[in-house]
Coordinates of N, CA and C in Angstrom, one line a residue:
X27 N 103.1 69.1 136.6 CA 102.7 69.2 135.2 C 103.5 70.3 134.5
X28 N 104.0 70.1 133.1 CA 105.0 70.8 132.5 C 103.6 71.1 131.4
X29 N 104.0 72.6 130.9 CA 102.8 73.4 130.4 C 104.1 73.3 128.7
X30 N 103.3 73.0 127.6 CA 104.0 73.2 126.9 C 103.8 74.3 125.7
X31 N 104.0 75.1 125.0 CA 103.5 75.9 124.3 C 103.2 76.0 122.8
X32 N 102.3 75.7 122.4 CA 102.0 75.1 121.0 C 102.1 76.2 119.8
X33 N 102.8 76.1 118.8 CA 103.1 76.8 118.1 C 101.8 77.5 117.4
X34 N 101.4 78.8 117.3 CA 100.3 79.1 116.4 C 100.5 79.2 114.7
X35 N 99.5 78.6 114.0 CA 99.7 78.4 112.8 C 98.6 79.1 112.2
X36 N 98.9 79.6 111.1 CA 97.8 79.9 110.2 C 97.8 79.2 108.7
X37 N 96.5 79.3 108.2 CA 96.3 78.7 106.7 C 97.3 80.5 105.9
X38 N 97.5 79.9 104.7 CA 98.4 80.4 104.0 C 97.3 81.5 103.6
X39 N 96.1 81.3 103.3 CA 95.2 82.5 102.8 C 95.5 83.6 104.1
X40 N 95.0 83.1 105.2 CA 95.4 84.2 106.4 C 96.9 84.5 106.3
X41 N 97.7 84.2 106.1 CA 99.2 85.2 106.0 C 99.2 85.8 104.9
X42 N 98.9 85.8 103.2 CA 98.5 86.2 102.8 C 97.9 87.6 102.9
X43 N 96.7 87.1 103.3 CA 95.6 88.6 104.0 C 96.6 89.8 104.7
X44 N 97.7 89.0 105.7 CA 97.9 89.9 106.8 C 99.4 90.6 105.8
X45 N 100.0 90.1 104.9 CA 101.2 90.3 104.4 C 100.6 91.2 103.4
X46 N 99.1 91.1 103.2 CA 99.0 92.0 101.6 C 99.5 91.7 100.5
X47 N 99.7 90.5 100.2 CA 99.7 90.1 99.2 C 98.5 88.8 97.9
X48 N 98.5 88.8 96.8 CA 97.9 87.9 96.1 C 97.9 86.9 96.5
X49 N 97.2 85.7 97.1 CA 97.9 84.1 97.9 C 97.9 83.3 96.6
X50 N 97.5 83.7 95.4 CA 97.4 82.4 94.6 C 98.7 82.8 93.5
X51 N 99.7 84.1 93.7 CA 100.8 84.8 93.3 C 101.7 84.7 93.8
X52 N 101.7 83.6 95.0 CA 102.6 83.7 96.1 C 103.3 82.0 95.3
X53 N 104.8 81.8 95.8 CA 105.5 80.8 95.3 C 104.2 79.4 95.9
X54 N 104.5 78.4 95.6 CA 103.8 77.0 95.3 C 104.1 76.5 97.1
X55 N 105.2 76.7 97.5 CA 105.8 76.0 99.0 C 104.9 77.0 99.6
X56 N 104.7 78.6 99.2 CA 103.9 79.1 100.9 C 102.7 78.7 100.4
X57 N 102.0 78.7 99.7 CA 100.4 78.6 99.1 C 100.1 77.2 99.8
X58 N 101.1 76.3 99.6 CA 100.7 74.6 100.3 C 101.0 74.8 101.7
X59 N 101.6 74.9 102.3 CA 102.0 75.1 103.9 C 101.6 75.4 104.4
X60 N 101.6 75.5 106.1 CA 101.0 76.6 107.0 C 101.8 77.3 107.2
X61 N 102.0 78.5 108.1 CA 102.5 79.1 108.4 C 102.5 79.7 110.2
X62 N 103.8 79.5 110.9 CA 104.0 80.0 112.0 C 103.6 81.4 112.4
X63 N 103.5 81.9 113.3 CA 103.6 83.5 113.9 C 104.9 83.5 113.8
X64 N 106.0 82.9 113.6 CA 106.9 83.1 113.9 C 107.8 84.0 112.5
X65 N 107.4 82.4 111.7 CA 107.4 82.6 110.3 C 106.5 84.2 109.5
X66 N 105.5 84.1 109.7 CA 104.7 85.9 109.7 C 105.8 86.7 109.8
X67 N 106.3 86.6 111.4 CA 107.3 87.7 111.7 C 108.0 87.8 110.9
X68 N 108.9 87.0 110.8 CA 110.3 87.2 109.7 C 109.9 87.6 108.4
X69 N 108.7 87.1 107.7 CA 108.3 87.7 106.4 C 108.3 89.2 106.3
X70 N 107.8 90.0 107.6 CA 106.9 91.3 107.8 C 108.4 92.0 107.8
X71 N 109.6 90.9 108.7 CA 110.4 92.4 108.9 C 111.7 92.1 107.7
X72 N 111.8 90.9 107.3 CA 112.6 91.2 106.4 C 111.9 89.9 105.2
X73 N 111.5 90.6 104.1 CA 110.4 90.0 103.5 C 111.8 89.4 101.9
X74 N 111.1 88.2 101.7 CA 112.0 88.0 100.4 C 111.6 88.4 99.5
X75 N 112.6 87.7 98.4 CA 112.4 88.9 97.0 C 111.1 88.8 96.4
X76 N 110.3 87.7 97.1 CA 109.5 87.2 95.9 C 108.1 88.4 96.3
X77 N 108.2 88.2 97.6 CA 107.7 89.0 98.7 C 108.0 90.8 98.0
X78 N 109.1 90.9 98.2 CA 109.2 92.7 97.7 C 108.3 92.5 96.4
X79 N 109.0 91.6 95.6 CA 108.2 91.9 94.0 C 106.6 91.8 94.0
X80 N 105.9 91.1 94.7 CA 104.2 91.1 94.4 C 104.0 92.4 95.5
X81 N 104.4 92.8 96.4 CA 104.1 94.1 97.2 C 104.3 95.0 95.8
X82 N 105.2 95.3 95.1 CA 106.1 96.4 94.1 C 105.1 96.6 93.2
X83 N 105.1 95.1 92.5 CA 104.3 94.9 91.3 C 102.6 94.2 91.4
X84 N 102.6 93.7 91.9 CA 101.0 92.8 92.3 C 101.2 91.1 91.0
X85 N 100.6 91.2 91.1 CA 99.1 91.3 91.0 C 98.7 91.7 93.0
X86 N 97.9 92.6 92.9 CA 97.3 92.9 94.4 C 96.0 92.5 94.8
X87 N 95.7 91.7 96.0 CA 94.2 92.3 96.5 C 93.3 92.8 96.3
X88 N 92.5 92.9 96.2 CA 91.0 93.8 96.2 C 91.4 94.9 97.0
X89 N 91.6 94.7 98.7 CA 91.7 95.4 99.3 C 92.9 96.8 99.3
X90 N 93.9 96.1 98.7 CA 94.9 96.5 98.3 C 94.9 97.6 97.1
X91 N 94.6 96.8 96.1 CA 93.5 97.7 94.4 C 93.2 99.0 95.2
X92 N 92.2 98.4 96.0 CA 90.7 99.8 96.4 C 91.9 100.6 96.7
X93 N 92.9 100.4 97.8 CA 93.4 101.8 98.4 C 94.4 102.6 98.0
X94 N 94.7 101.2 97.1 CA 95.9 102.6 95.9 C 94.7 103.5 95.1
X95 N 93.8 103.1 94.6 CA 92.7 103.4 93.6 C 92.3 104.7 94.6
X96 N 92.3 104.6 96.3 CA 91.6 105.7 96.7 C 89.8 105.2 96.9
X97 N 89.4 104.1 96.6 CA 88.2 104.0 96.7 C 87.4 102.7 97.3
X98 N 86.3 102.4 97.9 CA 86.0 101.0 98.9 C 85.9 99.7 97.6
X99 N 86.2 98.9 98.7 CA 86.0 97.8 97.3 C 84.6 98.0 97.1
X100 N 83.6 97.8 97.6 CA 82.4 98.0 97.2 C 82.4 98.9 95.8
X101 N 82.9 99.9 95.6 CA 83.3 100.6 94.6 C 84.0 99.8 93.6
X102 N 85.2 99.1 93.7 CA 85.8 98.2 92.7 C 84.9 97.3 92.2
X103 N 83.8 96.6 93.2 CA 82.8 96.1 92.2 C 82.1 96.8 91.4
X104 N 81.5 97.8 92.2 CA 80.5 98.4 90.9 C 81.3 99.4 89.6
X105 N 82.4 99.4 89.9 CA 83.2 99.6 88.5 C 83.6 98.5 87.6
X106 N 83.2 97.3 88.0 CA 83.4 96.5 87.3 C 85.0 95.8 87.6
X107 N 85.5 96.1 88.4 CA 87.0 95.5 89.1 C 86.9 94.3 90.2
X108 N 87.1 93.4 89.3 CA 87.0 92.0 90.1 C 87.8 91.1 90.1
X109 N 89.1 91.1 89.1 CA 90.3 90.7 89.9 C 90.9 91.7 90.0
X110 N 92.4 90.4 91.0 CA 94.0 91.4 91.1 C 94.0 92.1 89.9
X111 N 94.5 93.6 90.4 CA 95.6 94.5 89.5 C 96.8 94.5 90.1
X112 N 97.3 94.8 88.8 CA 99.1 94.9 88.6 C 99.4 96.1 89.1
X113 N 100.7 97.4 89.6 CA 100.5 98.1 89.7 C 100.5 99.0 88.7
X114 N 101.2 98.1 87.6 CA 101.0 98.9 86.2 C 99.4 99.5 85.7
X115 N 98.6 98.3 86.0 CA 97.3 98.4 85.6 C 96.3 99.6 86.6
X116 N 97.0 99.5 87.7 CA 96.5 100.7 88.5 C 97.1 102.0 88.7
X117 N 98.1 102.2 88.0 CA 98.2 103.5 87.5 C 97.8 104.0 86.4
X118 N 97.7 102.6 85.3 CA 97.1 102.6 83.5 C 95.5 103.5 84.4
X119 N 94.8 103.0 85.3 CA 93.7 103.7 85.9 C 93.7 104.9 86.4
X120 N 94.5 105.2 87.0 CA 94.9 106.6 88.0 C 95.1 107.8 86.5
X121 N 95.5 107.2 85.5 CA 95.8 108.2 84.2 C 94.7 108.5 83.7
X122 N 93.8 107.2 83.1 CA 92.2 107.3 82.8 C 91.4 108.0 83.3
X123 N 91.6 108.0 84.5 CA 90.9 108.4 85.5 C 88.6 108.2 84.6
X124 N 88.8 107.0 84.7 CA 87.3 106.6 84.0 C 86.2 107.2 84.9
X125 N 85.1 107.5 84.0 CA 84.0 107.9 84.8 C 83.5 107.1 86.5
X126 N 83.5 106.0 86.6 CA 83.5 105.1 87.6 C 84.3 105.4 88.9
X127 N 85.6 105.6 88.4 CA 86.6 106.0 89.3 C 86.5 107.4 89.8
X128 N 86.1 108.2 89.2 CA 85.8 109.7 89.5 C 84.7 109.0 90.0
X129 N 83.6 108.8 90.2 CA 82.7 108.8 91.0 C 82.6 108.2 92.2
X130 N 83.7 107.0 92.6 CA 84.0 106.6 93.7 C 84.6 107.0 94.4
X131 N 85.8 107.7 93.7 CA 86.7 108.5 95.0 C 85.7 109.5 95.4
X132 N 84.9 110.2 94.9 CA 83.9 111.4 95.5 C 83.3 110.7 96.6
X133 N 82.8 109.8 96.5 CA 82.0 108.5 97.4 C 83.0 108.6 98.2
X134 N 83.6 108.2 98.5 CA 84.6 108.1 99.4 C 85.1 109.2 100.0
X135 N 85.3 110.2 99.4 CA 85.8 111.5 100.2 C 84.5 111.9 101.2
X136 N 83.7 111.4 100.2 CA 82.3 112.0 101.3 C 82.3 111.4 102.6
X137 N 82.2 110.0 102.7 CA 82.3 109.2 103.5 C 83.5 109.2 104.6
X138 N 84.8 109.4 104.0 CA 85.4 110.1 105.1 C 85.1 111.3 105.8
X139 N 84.8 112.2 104.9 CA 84.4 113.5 105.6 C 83.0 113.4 106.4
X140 N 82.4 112.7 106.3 CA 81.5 111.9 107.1 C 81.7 111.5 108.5
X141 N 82.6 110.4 108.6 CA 83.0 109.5 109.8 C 83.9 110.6 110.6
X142 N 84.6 111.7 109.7 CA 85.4 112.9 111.0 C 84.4 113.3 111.3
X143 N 83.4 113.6 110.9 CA 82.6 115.1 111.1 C 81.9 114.1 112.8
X144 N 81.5 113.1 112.4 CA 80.9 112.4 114.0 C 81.7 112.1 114.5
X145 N 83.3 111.6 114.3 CA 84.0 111.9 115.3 C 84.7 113.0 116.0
X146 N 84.5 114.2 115.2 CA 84.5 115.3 115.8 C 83.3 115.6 116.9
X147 N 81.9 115.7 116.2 CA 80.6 115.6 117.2 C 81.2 114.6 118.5
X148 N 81.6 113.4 118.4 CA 81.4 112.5 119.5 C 82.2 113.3 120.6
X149 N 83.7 113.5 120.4 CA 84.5 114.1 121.1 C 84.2 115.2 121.5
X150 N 83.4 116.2 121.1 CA 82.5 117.3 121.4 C 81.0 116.8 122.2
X151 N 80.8 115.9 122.8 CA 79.9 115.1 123.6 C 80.8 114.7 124.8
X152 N 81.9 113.9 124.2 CA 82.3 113.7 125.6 C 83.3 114.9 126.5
X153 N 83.2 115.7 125.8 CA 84.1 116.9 126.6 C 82.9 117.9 127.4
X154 N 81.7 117.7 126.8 CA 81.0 118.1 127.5 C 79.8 117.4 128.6

């Protein structure tokens, strides 16, 4: 028996996701396609132009939004951010700095400083 090895594919929403980019911003050929692991790779290490420009400029992610923004998407919703931003548009925010946004990032610092503070405790459990 000869073992053959089947290429792994993903839907273009999953490369997308993993590339960090917008999938409905992305050219017409990757949005319809699948996409190899192979293909992933070569995007990740040497990405094309169209590729540099929506990383550069967006339109971006949600996920993407929140972490330039500094704050959880959960927060992008309750400020009322529910599509892609541009990066223009999320710096036009970072200037504003709108009541919403000041209240999320605090949310969030807390929350970090939260998740160290028990990972400090846990580490301080297991040493002892």
């Amino acid at each position: 028996m000869t073992s053959h090895q089947t290429t792994q594919t993903m839907k273009p929403a999953t490369a997308a996701k993993k590339l960090g980019v917008y999938l409905e911003a992305t050219p017409a050929e990757f949005q319809e396609g699948v996409v190899s692991r192979a293909e992933l790779n070569a995007l990740q290490a040497e990405p094309p132009q169209w590729l540099r420009d929506l990383r550069a400029n967006g339109p971006h992610p949600r996920p993407v939004v929140a972490a330039k923004l500094g704050v959880s998407i959960a927060g992008l919703a309750r400020g009322g951010v529910t599509e892609p931003l541009t990066t223009e548009q999320i710096e036009a925010l970072k200037q504003e700095q709108p009541e919403w946004l000041q209240k999320e990032r605090a949310t969030q610092a807390e929350v970090r400083k939260e998740a160290a503070r028990l990972k400090q405790r846990d580490a301080e459990r297991q040493d002892s």
